[in-house]
PDB file of C-alpha atoms and ligand atoms in Angstrom:
ATOM      1  CA  MET A   1    -100.591  46.934  53.856  1.00  0.00           C
ATOM      2  CA  SER A   2     -97.411  44.849  54.527  1.00  0.00           C
ATOM      3  CA  GLU A   3     -99.017  41.741  53.023  1.00  0.00           C
ATOM      4  CA  ASP A   4     -99.237  43.778  49.809  1.00  0.00           C
ATOM      5  CA  LYS A   5     -95.380  43.165  49.200  1.00  0.00           C
ATOM      6  CA  ALA A   6     -95.386  39.706  51.032  1.00  0.00           C
ATOM      7  CA  LEU A   7     -97.780  38.042  48.724  1.00  0.00           C
ATOM      8  CA  GLU A   8     -98.040  38.064  45.063  1.00  0.00           C
ATOM      9  CA  PRO A   9    -101.799  39.378  43.634  1.00  0.00           C
ATOM     10  CA  TRP A  10    -102.791  35.799  42.755  1.00  0.00           C
ATOM     11  CA  GLN A  11    -102.106  34.832  46.382  1.00  0.00           C
ATOM     12  CA  TRP A  12    -104.227  37.674  47.876  1.00  0.00           C
ATOM     13  CA  ALA A  13    -107.255  36.822  50.053  1.00  0.00           C
ATOM     14  CA  ASP A  14    -110.423  37.871  48.419  1.00  0.00           C
ATOM     15  CA  GLN A  15    -111.072  40.401  50.896  1.00  0.00           C
ATOM     16  CA  GLN A  16    -107.472  42.295  50.057  1.00  0.00           C
ATOM     17  CA  TRP A  17    -108.753  42.978  46.397  1.00  0.00           C
ATOM     18  CA  GLN A  18    -112.220  43.707  47.373  1.00  0.00           C
ATOM     19  CA  LYS A  19    -110.994  46.424  49.749  1.00  0.00           C
ATOM     20  CA  LEU A  20    -108.639  47.814  47.058  1.00  0.00           C
ATOM     21  CA  VAL A  21    -111.514  47.747  44.264  1.00  0.00           C
ATOM     22  CA  ASN A  22    -114.308  49.170  46.831  1.00  0.00           C
ATOM     23  CA  ARG A  23    -112.036  52.133  48.455  1.00  0.00           C
ATOM     24  CA  VAL A  24    -113.480  54.325  45.499  1.00  0.00           C
ATOM     25  CA  ARG A  25    -116.010  53.217  43.210  1.00  0.00           C
ATOM     26  CA  ALA A  26    -118.986  54.795  40.998  1.00  0.00           C
ATOM     27  CA  GLY A  27    -122.302  54.806  42.750  1.00  0.00           C
ATOM     28  CA  ARG A  28    -125.565  56.023  41.338  1.00  0.00           C
ATOM     29  CA  ALA A  29    -125.333  57.636  37.576  1.00  0.00           C
ATOM     30  CA  LEU A  30    -126.805  61.003  37.377  1.00  0.00           C
ATOM     31  CA  ARG A  31    -128.208  61.709  34.050  1.00  0.00           C
ATOM     32  CA  PRO A  32    -130.939  64.314  33.985  1.00  0.00           C
ATOM     33  CA  ALA A  33    -133.847  63.629  31.582  1.00  0.00           C
ATOM     34  CA  ARG A  34    -133.057  67.156  30.023  1.00  0.00           C
ATOM     35  CA  TRP A  35    -130.279  69.438  30.641  1.00  0.00           C
ATOM     36  CA  LYS A  36    -130.698  73.220  31.270  1.00  0.00           C
ATOM     37  CA  ASP A  37    -132.839  75.217  28.956  1.00  0.00           C
ATOM     38  CA  ASN A  38    -134.580  71.990  28.144  1.00  0.00           C
ATOM     39  CA  ALA A  39    -131.405  70.871  26.156  1.00  0.00           C
ATOM     40  CA  ARG A  40    -130.755  67.156  25.085  1.00  0.00           C
ATOM     41  CA  CYS A  41    -127.076  67.210  25.370  1.00  0.00           C
ATOM     42  CA  ALA A  42    -124.404  69.203  27.920  1.00  0.00           C
ATOM     43  CA  VAL A  43    -120.988  70.244  26.736  1.00  0.00           C
ATOM     44  CA  ALA A  44    -118.315  70.688  29.450  1.00  0.00           C
ATOM     45  CA  LEU A  45    -115.012  72.138  28.024  1.00  0.00           C
ATOM     46  CA  SER A  46    -112.311  72.043  30.277  1.00  0.00           C
ATOM     47  CA  PHE A  47    -108.466  73.453  30.079  1.00  0.00           C
ATOM     48  CA  ASP A  48    -105.622  72.488  32.301  1.00  0.00           C
ATOM     49  CA  SER A  49    -103.457  75.582  32.802  1.00  0.00           C
ATOM     50  CA  ASP A  50    -100.329  73.507  33.629  1.00  0.00           C
ATOM     51  CA  HIS A  51     -97.747  75.778  32.125  1.00  0.00           C
ATOM     52  CA  GLU A  52     -94.402  75.624  33.774  1.00  0.00           C
ATOM     53  CA  THR A  53     -95.605  72.850  36.061  1.00  0.00           C
ATOM     54  CA  ASN A  54     -95.321  70.527  33.410  1.00  0.00           C
ATOM     55  CA  GLU A  55     -91.662  70.753  33.837  1.00  0.00           C
ATOM     56  CA  LEU A  56     -91.333  71.581  37.517  1.00  0.00           C
ATOM     57  CA  ARG A  57     -93.612  68.804  38.685  1.00  0.00           C
ATOM     58  CA  ASP A  58     -90.542  66.259  38.199  1.00  0.00           C
ATOM     59  CA  GLY A  59     -87.828  68.446  39.378  1.00  0.00           C
ATOM     60  CA  GLY A  60     -87.341  69.311  35.864  1.00  0.00           C
ATOM     61  CA  LYS A  61     -84.938  72.463  35.442  1.00  0.00           C
ATOM     62  CA  SER A  62     -84.887  73.000  31.467  1.00  0.00           C
ATOM     63  CA  ILE A  63     -85.036  76.452  30.397  1.00  0.00           C
ATOM     64  CA  GLY A  64     -86.452  75.388  27.253  1.00  0.00           C
ATOM     65  CA  ARG A  65     -89.440  73.258  28.467  1.00  0.00           C
ATOM     66  CA  LEU A  66     -90.232  76.131  30.831  1.00  0.00           C
ATOM     67  CA  GLY A  67     -90.478  78.523  27.885  1.00  0.00           C
ATOM     68  CA  TRP A  68     -92.774  75.988  26.430  1.00  0.00           C
ATOM     69  CA  GLY A  69     -94.899  76.033  29.540  1.00  0.00           C
ATOM     70  CA  GLN A  70     -94.709  80.099  29.309  1.00  0.00           C
ATOM     71  CA  PHE A  71     -96.333  79.838  25.729  1.00  0.00           C
ATOM     72  CA  GLY A  72     -99.275  78.193  27.348  1.00  0.00           C
ATOM     73  CA  SER A  73     -99.804  81.149  29.345  1.00  0.00           C
ATOM     74  CA  ARG A  74     -98.352  83.832  26.994  1.00  0.00           C
ATOM     75  CA  VAL A  75    -100.141  82.421  23.672  1.00  0.00           C
ATOM     76  CA  GLY A  76    -102.355  79.561  24.431  1.00  0.00           C
ATOM     77  CA  VAL A  77    -104.695  80.902  27.059  1.00  0.00           C
ATOM     78  CA  PRO A  78    -105.590  84.124  25.399  1.00  0.00           C
ATOM     79  CA  ARG A  79    -106.099  82.268  22.080  1.00  0.00           C
ATOM     80  CA  ILE A  80    -108.511  79.844  23.786  1.00  0.00           C
ATOM     81  CA  LEU A  81    -110.139  82.877  25.686  1.00  0.00           C
ATOM     82  CA  LYS A  82    -110.821  84.203  22.280  1.00  0.00           C
ATOM     83  CA  VAL A  83    -112.422  81.227  20.635  1.00  0.00           C
ATOM     84  CA  LEU A  84    -114.635  80.744  23.690  1.00  0.00           C
ATOM     85  CA  GLU A  85    -115.792  84.643  23.814  1.00  0.00           C
ATOM     86  CA  ARG A  86    -116.568  84.393  20.135  1.00  0.00           C
ATOM     87  CA  HIS A  87    -118.880  81.515  20.544  1.00  0.00           C
ATOM     88  CA  ASP A  88    -120.281  82.732  23.972  1.00  0.00           C
ATOM     89  CA  VAL A  89    -119.171  79.580  25.751  1.00  0.00           C
ATOM     90  CA  ARG A  90    -118.086  79.070  29.402  1.00  0.00           C
ATOM     91  CA  ALA A  91    -115.580  76.516  30.422  1.00  0.00           C
ATOM     92  CA  SER A  92    -113.484  75.341  33.388  1.00  0.00           C
ATOM     93  CA  PHE A  93    -109.797  75.936  33.873  1.00  0.00           C
ATOM     94  CA  TYR A  94    -108.004  73.676  36.154  1.00  0.00           C
ATOM     95  CA  VAL A  95    -104.904  75.521  37.540  1.00  0.00           C
ATOM     96  CA  PRO A  96    -101.902  74.207  39.701  1.00  0.00           C
ATOM     97  CA  ALA A  97    -101.528  76.647  42.302  1.00  0.00           C
ATOM     98  CA  VAL A  98     -97.974  77.230  41.199  1.00  0.00           C
ATOM     99  CA  SER A  99     -99.237  78.198  37.762  1.00  0.00           C
ATOM    100  CA  ALA A 100    -101.468  80.687  39.123  1.00  0.00           C
ATOM    101  CA  LEU A 101     -98.863  82.150  41.489  1.00  0.00           C
ATOM    102  CA  LEU A 102     -96.656  82.585  38.285  1.00  0.00           C
ATOM    103  CA  HIS A 103     -99.744  84.053  36.196  1.00  0.00           C
ATOM    104  CA  PRO A 104    -102.294  85.712  38.548  1.00  0.00           C
ATOM    105  CA  ASP A 105    -103.460  88.111  36.010  1.00  0.00           C
ATOM    106  CA  GLU A 106    -104.401  85.001  33.805  1.00  0.00           C
ATOM    107  CA  GLN A 107    -106.290  83.561  36.313  1.00  0.00           C
ATOM    108  CA  ARG A 108    -108.294  87.026  37.037  1.00  0.00           C
ATOM    109  CA  ARG A 109    -109.124  87.470  33.463  1.00  0.00           C
ATOM    110  CA  VAL A 110    -110.461  83.797  33.093  1.00  0.00           C
ATOM    111  CA  VAL A 111    -112.957  84.576  36.192  1.00  0.00           C
ATOM    112  CA  ALA A 112    -113.877  88.001  34.589  1.00  0.00           C
ATOM    113  CA  ASP A 113    -114.658  86.339  31.307  1.00  0.00           C
ATOM    114  CA  GLY A 114    -117.317  84.103  33.348  1.00  0.00           C
ATOM    115  CA  HIS A 115    -115.093  80.696  33.431  1.00  0.00           C
ATOM    116  CA  GLU A 116    -114.710  78.532  36.477  1.00  0.00           C
ATOM    117  CA  ILE A 117    -111.376  77.827  38.160  1.00  0.00           C
ATOM    118  CA  GLY A 118    -110.687  74.574  39.695  1.00  0.00           C
ATOM    119  CA  ILE A 119    -107.939  72.977  42.060  1.00  0.00           C
ATOM    120  CA  HIS A 120    -105.304  71.139  39.986  1.00  0.00           C
ATOM    121  CA  GLY A 121    -102.782  70.453  42.884  1.00  0.00           C
ATOM    122  CA  TRP A 122     -99.668  72.670  43.977  1.00  0.00           C
ATOM    123  CA  ILE A 123     -97.099  71.874  41.645  1.00  0.00           C
ATOM    124  CA  HIS A 124     -98.770  69.083  39.696  1.00  0.00           C
ATOM    125  CA  GLU A 125     -97.505  66.533  41.938  1.00  0.00           C
ATOM    126  CA  LEU A 126     -98.825  63.184  42.029  1.00  0.00           C
ATOM    127  CA  ASN A 127    -101.238  62.316  44.932  1.00  0.00           C
ATOM    128  CA  SER A 128    -100.522  58.672  45.061  1.00  0.00           C
ATOM    129  CA  ALA A 129     -96.998  59.476  45.727  1.00  0.00           C
ATOM    130  CA  LEU A 130     -97.595  61.692  48.617  1.00  0.00           C
ATOM    131  CA  PRO A 131     -98.157  60.772  52.243  1.00  0.00           C
ATOM    132  CA  ARG A 132    -101.678  61.610  53.320  1.00  0.00           C
ATOM    133  CA  ASP A 133    -101.018  64.672  55.247  1.00  0.00           C
ATOM    134  CA  ALA A 134     -98.760  66.262  52.592  1.00  0.00           C
ATOM    135  CA  GLU A 135    -101.531  65.558  49.952  1.00  0.00           C
ATOM    136  CA  ARG A 136    -104.053  66.908  52.486  1.00  0.00           C
ATOM    137  CA  GLU A 137    -102.030  70.183  53.212  1.00  0.00           C
ATOM    138  CA  LEU A 138    -101.228  70.928  49.728  1.00  0.00           C
ATOM    139  CA  MET A 139    -104.708  70.376  48.475  1.00  0.00           C
ATOM    140  CA  MET A 140    -105.994  73.051  51.126  1.00  0.00           C
ATOM    141  CA  ARG A 141    -103.058  75.434  50.340  1.00  0.00           C
ATOM    142  CA  SER A 142    -103.939  75.225  46.715  1.00  0.00           C
ATOM    143  CA  ALA A 143    -107.508  75.989  47.034  1.00  0.00           C
ATOM    144  CA  ASP A 144    -106.447  78.908  49.546  1.00  0.00           C
ATOM    145  CA  THR A 145    -104.101  80.244  46.881  1.00  0.00           C
ATOM    146  CA  LEU A 146    -106.484  80.033  44.040  1.00  0.00           C
ATOM    147  CA  GLU A 147    -109.163  81.738  46.098  1.00  0.00           C
ATOM    148  CA  ARG A 148    -106.787  84.609  47.023  1.00  0.00           C
ATOM    149  CA  ILE A 149    -105.591  85.007  43.459  1.00  0.00           C
ATOM    150  CA  ALA A 150    -108.926  84.746  41.567  1.00  0.00           C
ATOM    151  CA  GLY A 151    -111.375  85.786  44.288  1.00  0.00           C
ATOM    152  CA  VAL A 152    -113.520  82.724  44.166  1.00  0.00           C
ATOM    153  CA  ARG A 153    -113.488  79.566  46.272  1.00  0.00           C
ATOM    154  CA  PRO A 154    -112.790  76.548  43.827  1.00  0.00           C
ATOM    155  CA  VAL A 155    -115.644  74.060  44.123  1.00  0.00           C
ATOM    156  CA  GLY A 156    -113.957  71.176  42.124  1.00  0.00           C
ATOM    157  CA  LEU A 157    -110.763  69.462  41.835  1.00  0.00           C
ATOM    158  CA  ARG A 158    -109.114  67.884  38.900  1.00  0.00           C
ATOM    159  CA  THR A 159    -106.087  65.620  40.375  1.00  0.00           C
ATOM    160  CA  PRO A 160    -102.982  66.240  38.474  1.00  0.00           C
ATOM    161  CA  SER A 161    -102.322  63.671  35.866  1.00  0.00           C
ATOM    162  CA  TRP A 162    -105.746  62.404  36.980  1.00  0.00           C
ATOM    163  CA  ASP A 163    -103.554  60.412  39.601  1.00  0.00           C
ATOM    164  CA  PHE A 164    -106.000  59.506  42.613  1.00  0.00           C
ATOM    165  CA  SER A 165    -104.633  58.332  46.117  1.00  0.00           C
ATOM    166  CA  PRO A 166    -106.366  56.118  48.688  1.00  0.00           C
ATOM    167  CA  HIS A 167    -106.887  59.413  50.579  1.00  0.00           C
ATOM    168  CA  THR A 168    -108.004  61.858  47.857  1.00  0.00           C
ATOM    169  CA  LEU A 169    -111.714  61.379  48.141  1.00  0.00           C
ATOM    170  CA  ALA A 170    -111.855  61.732  51.863  1.00  0.00           C
ATOM    171  CA  ILE A 171    -109.862  65.018  51.457  1.00  0.00           C
ATOM    172  CA  GLU A 172    -112.405  66.172  49.024  1.00  0.00           C
ATOM    173  CA  ARG A 173    -115.278  65.358  51.219  1.00  0.00           C
ATOM    174  CA  GLU A 174    -113.549  66.886  54.289  1.00  0.00           C
ATOM    175  CA  MET A 175    -112.938  70.119  52.155  1.00  0.00           C
ATOM    176  CA  GLY A 176    -116.556  70.369  51.198  1.00  0.00           C
ATOM    177  CA  LEU A 177    -115.648  70.045  47.377  1.00  0.00           C
ATOM    178  CA  ILE A 178    -118.992  69.402  45.099  1.00  0.00           C
ATOM    179  CA  TYR A 179    -117.277  67.660  42.654  1.00  0.00           C
ATOM    180  CA  ASP A 180    -114.231  65.630  41.318  1.00  0.00           C
ATOM    181  CA  SER A 181    -113.236  65.486  37.569  1.00  0.00           C
ATOM    182  CA  SER A 182    -110.419  63.021  37.713  1.00  0.00           C
ATOM    183  CA  LEU A 183    -112.121  59.663  37.153  1.00  0.00           C
ATOM    184  CA  MET A 184    -113.428  57.623  34.534  1.00  0.00           C
ATOM    185  CA  ALA A 185    -115.786  54.850  35.342  1.00  0.00           C
ATOM    186  CA  ASP A 186    -118.936  56.238  33.308  1.00  0.00           C
ATOM    187  CA  GLU A 187    -119.864  58.736  30.879  1.00  0.00           C
ATOM    188  CA  ASP A 188    -122.473  60.313  32.905  1.00  0.00           C
ATOM    189  CA  CYS A 189    -121.703  62.164  36.111  1.00  0.00           C
ATOM    190  CA  TYR A 190    -121.978  59.844  39.006  1.00  0.00           C
ATOM    191  CA  GLU A 191    -122.042  59.544  42.951  1.00  0.00           C
ATOM    192  CA  LEU A 192    -118.847  58.662  44.323  1.00  0.00           C
ATOM    193  CA  LEU A 193    -118.765  55.884  46.944  1.00  0.00           C
ATOM    194  CA  LEU A 194    -115.883  55.800  49.728  1.00  0.00           C
ATOM    195  CA  ASP A 195    -115.710  52.327  50.902  1.00  0.00           C
ATOM    196  CA  GLY A 196    -119.036  51.576  49.638  1.00  0.00           C
ATOM    197  CA  GLU A 197    -121.023  54.793  50.994  1.00  0.00           C
ATOM    198  CA  PRO A 198    -121.796  57.749  49.018  1.00  0.00           C
ATOM    199  CA  ALA A 199    -119.248  60.388  49.850  1.00  0.00           C
ATOM    200  CA  GLY A 200    -121.272  63.247  48.889  1.00  0.00           C
ATOM    201  CA  VAL A 201    -118.997  64.350  46.352  1.00  0.00           C
ATOM    202  CA  ILE A 202    -119.824  64.029  42.476  1.00  0.00           C
ATOM    203  CA  GLU A 203    -117.803  62.638  39.639  1.00  0.00           C
ATOM    204  CA  LEU A 204    -117.799  64.533  36.428  1.00  0.00           C
ATOM    205  CA  PRO A 205    -115.815  61.861  34.341  1.00  0.00           C
ATOM    206  CA  VAL A 206    -112.995  62.426  31.992  1.00  0.00           C
ATOM    207  CA  GLU A 207    -111.302  59.962  29.599  1.00  0.00           C
ATOM    208  CA  TRP A 208    -107.814  59.934  27.953  1.00  0.00           C
ATOM    209  CA  VAL A 209    -109.899  59.694  24.566  1.00  0.00           C
ATOM    210  CA  ARG A 210    -111.200  62.975  25.046  1.00  0.00           C
ATOM    211  CA  ASP A 211    -108.014  64.449  26.043  1.00  0.00           C
ATOM    212  CA  ASP A 212    -105.817  66.504  23.651  1.00  0.00           C
ATOM    213  CA  ALA A 213    -102.440  65.566  25.320  1.00  0.00           C
ATOM    214  CA  VAL A 214    -102.847  61.929  24.442  1.00  0.00           C
ATOM    215  CA  TYR A 215    -102.653  62.867  20.649  1.00  0.00           C
ATOM    216  CA  PHE A 216    -100.281  65.700  20.591  1.00  0.00           C
ATOM    217  CA  MET A 217     -97.422  65.475  23.609  1.00  0.00           C
ATOM    218  CA  MET A 218     -94.008  65.234  22.336  1.00  0.00           C
ATOM    219  CA  HIS A 219     -90.582  64.842  24.316  1.00  0.00           C
ATOM    220  CA  ARG A 220     -87.382  65.719  22.740  1.00  0.00           C
ATOM    221  CA  PHE A 221     -85.333  63.316  24.633  1.00  0.00           C
ATOM    222  CA  GLN A 222     -87.772  60.569  24.921  1.00  0.00           C
ATOM    223  CA  SER A 223     -89.637  58.644  22.061  1.00  0.00           C
ATOM    224  CA  LEU A 224     -92.847  60.468  22.981  1.00  0.00           C
ATOM    225  CA  ARG A 225     -94.093  61.981  19.571  1.00  0.00           C
ATOM    226  CA  PRO A 226     -97.502  63.165  18.240  1.00  0.00           C
ATOM    227  CA  TYR A 227     -99.068  60.315  16.157  1.00  0.00           C
ATOM    228  CA  THR A 228    -102.472  61.643  15.167  1.00  0.00           C
ATOM    229  CA  PRO A 229    -102.988  64.434  12.617  1.00  0.00           C
ATOM    230  CA  PRO A 230    -105.246  67.382  14.220  1.00  0.00           C
ATOM    231  CA  ALA A 231    -108.168  66.453  11.737  1.00  0.00           C
ATOM    232  CA  ASP A 232    -108.205  62.843  13.127  1.00  0.00           C
ATOM    233  CA  VAL A 233    -108.407  64.407  16.632  1.00  0.00           C
ATOM    234  CA  LEU A 234    -111.281  66.573  15.694  1.00  0.00           C
ATOM    235  CA  ASP A 235    -112.861  63.132  14.232  1.00  0.00           C
ATOM    236  CA  VAL A 236    -112.477  61.465  17.606  1.00  0.00           C
ATOM    237  CA  PHE A 237    -113.802  64.473  19.499  1.00  0.00           C
ATOM    238  CA  ARG A 238    -116.711  64.928  16.929  1.00  0.00           C
ATOM    239  CA  ARG A 239    -117.853  61.033  17.204  1.00  0.00           C
ATOM    240  CA  GLU A 240    -117.578  61.403  21.173  1.00  0.00           C
ATOM    241  CA  PHE A 241    -119.917  64.443  20.851  1.00  0.00           C
ATOM    242  CA  ASP A 242    -122.567  63.139  18.257  1.00  0.00           C
ATOM    243  CA  ALA A 243    -123.004  60.024  20.469  1.00  0.00           C
ATOM    244  CA  ALA A 244    -123.466  61.845  23.545  1.00  0.00           C
ATOM    245  CA  TYR A 245    -125.866  64.138  21.640  1.00  0.00           C
ATOM    246  CA  GLU A 246    -127.753  60.896  20.492  1.00  0.00           C
ATOM    247  CA  ALA A 247    -127.875  59.503  23.883  1.00  0.00           C
ATOM    248  CA  GLY A 248    -128.994  62.711  25.254  1.00  0.00           C
ATOM    249  CA  GLY A 249    -125.807  62.726  27.632  1.00  0.00           C
ATOM    250  CA  LEU A 250    -122.754  64.736  28.518  1.00  0.00           C
ATOM    251  CA  PHE A 251    -119.796  65.496  26.283  1.00  0.00           C
ATOM    252  CA  GLN A 252    -116.702  66.583  28.117  1.00  0.00           C
ATOM    253  CA  LEU A 253    -113.376  67.550  27.062  1.00  0.00           C
ATOM    254  CA  THR A 254    -109.942  68.132  28.355  1.00  0.00           C
ATOM    255  CA  MET A 255    -107.304  70.378  26.870  1.00  0.00           C
ATOM    256  CA  HIS A 256    -104.076  72.229  27.503  1.00  0.00           C
ATOM    257  CA  PRO A 257    -103.043  75.586  26.687  1.00  0.00           C
ATOM    258  CA  HIS A 258     -99.619  74.437  25.905  1.00  0.00           C
ATOM    259  CA  VAL A 259    -100.757  71.643  23.511  1.00  0.00           C
ATOM    260  CA  ILE A 260    -104.147  72.896  21.943  1.00  0.00           C
ATOM    261  CA  GLY A 261    -103.036  76.624  21.671  1.00  0.00           C
ATOM    262  CA  TYR A 262    -101.162  76.142  18.453  1.00  0.00           C
ATOM    263  CA  ARG A 263    -102.240  77.579  15.207  1.00  0.00           C
ATOM    264  CA  SER A 264    -102.405  74.310  13.589  1.00  0.00           C
ATOM    265  CA  ARG A 265    -104.589  73.022  16.375  1.00  0.00           C
ATOM    266  CA  ILE A 266    -106.683  75.766  18.037  1.00  0.00           C
ATOM    267  CA  TRP A 267    -109.341  75.462  15.002  1.00  0.00           C
ATOM    268  CA  ILE A 268    -110.264  71.833  16.636  1.00  0.00           C
ATOM    269  CA  LEU A 269    -111.625  73.712  19.443  1.00  0.00           C
ATOM    270  CA  GLU A 270    -113.306  76.150  17.305  1.00  0.00           C
ATOM    271  CA  GLU A 271    -114.724  73.499  14.963  1.00  0.00           C
ATOM    272  CA  ILE A 272    -116.120  71.284  17.837  1.00  0.00           C
ATOM    273  CA  ILE A 273    -117.795  74.219  19.197  1.00  0.00           C
ATOM    274  CA  ARG A 274    -119.278  75.242  15.861  1.00  0.00           C
ATOM    275  CA  HIS A 275    -120.421  71.452  15.380  1.00  0.00           C
ATOM    276  CA  ALA A 276    -122.083  71.276  18.645  1.00  0.00           C
ATOM    277  CA  ARG A 277    -123.923  74.818  18.224  1.00  0.00           C
ATOM    278  CA  SER A 278    -125.040  73.470  14.905  1.00  0.00           C
ATOM    279  CA  LYS A 279    -127.303  71.096  16.643  1.00  0.00           C
ATOM    280  CA  PRO A 280    -130.512  72.351  18.425  1.00  0.00           C
ATOM    281  CA  ASP A 281    -130.755  71.860  22.119  1.00  0.00           C
ATOM    282  CA  VAL A 282    -127.021  71.858  23.333  1.00  0.00           C
ATOM    283  CA  TRP A 283    -126.039  73.506  26.421  1.00  0.00           C
ATOM    284  CA  PHE A 284    -122.569  74.655  27.455  1.00  0.00           C
ATOM    285  CA  GLY A 285    -121.800  74.604  31.028  1.00  0.00           C
ATOM    286  CA  THR A 286    -118.937  74.856  33.239  1.00  0.00           C
ATOM    287  CA  HIS A 287    -118.034  71.579  35.064  1.00  0.00           C
ATOM    288  CA  ALA A 288    -119.617  73.064  38.412  1.00  0.00           C
ATOM    289  CA  GLU A 289    -122.860  74.119  36.655  1.00  0.00           C
ATOM    290  CA  VAL A 290    -123.112  70.589  34.831  1.00  0.00           C
ATOM    291  CA  VAL A 291    -122.545  68.695  37.971  1.00  0.00           C
ATOM    292  CA  ASP A 292    -125.200  71.130  39.718  1.00  0.00           C
ATOM    293  CA  TRP A 293    -127.729  70.571  37.228  1.00  0.00           C
ATOM    294  CA  ALA A 294    -127.074  66.581  37.252  1.00  0.00           C
ATOM    295  CA  LYS A 295    -127.459  66.423  40.913  1.00  0.00           C
ATOM    296  CA  ARG A 296    -130.423  68.288  41.259  1.00  0.00           C
ATOM    297  CA  HIS A 297    -132.303  66.855  38.005  1.00  0.00           C
ATOM    298  CA  ALA A 298    -131.202  63.295  37.859  1.00  0.00           C
ATOM    299  CA  ALA A 299    -133.810  60.823  36.682  1.00  0.00           C
TER     300      ALA A 299
HETATM  301 ZN1   ZN B   1    -102.364  68.988  34.476  1.00  0.00          ZN
END
């Protein structure tokens, strides 16, 4: 890869940019004609329980920001679980291993309530910044830690910050993971290709548009501020759902307990569930269930 540095991108030989682009690619789209229970549309809700790792991941030591992370576990998750229970919805929670070690009872409750727990790194590290061996070891240690705490072996990975290294997919394949949920090449589930060949791992795609953090995050000492009112965030999510319902596709959302879990925002979750439930033929599944269905029933 030394030629990367030697040459500017406009000087690259065709094979150089081709190799980069083709390392991980979307293959066959997996959209079933009907979803489970003959549903027209599938809804996959997810929550990234980053909690204190939101601060720890960059080596931060702010007591204040760690307290904010604790809010995610102390108030955010119970509030979310209550809404999900009220509407009989099962969802997926992606949990950094350090977060699970800090809050083991939370993970056990999430599983006891029927939800899925997936891998979300060790301490919310960026995969692309790691040597391959460190990434592999952390991913395996994270899976073992979640299994030990929650009692269920995770089958899916959401990379922290959706950051994907050139090695991530090969490691997922080696670990026998069924799916990934970190990439955004489509709105339907799709097969992931590694250097042009199906890797045997299915992508359940995410999108910044369908992520609460994009609209609500704030940093006291940087210029980052929330810029979208909660009602407008619901409007974006609802339009995403309505179009997915029209198309007979998949509606996926990513939320964070320390972001959506506030009194002025939690209603967005409740409202989008109510809206989806108001239509006939909508199936709510965990990410693992949605992937499993899409894989077995793709047209
Ligand atoms: Zn995260």
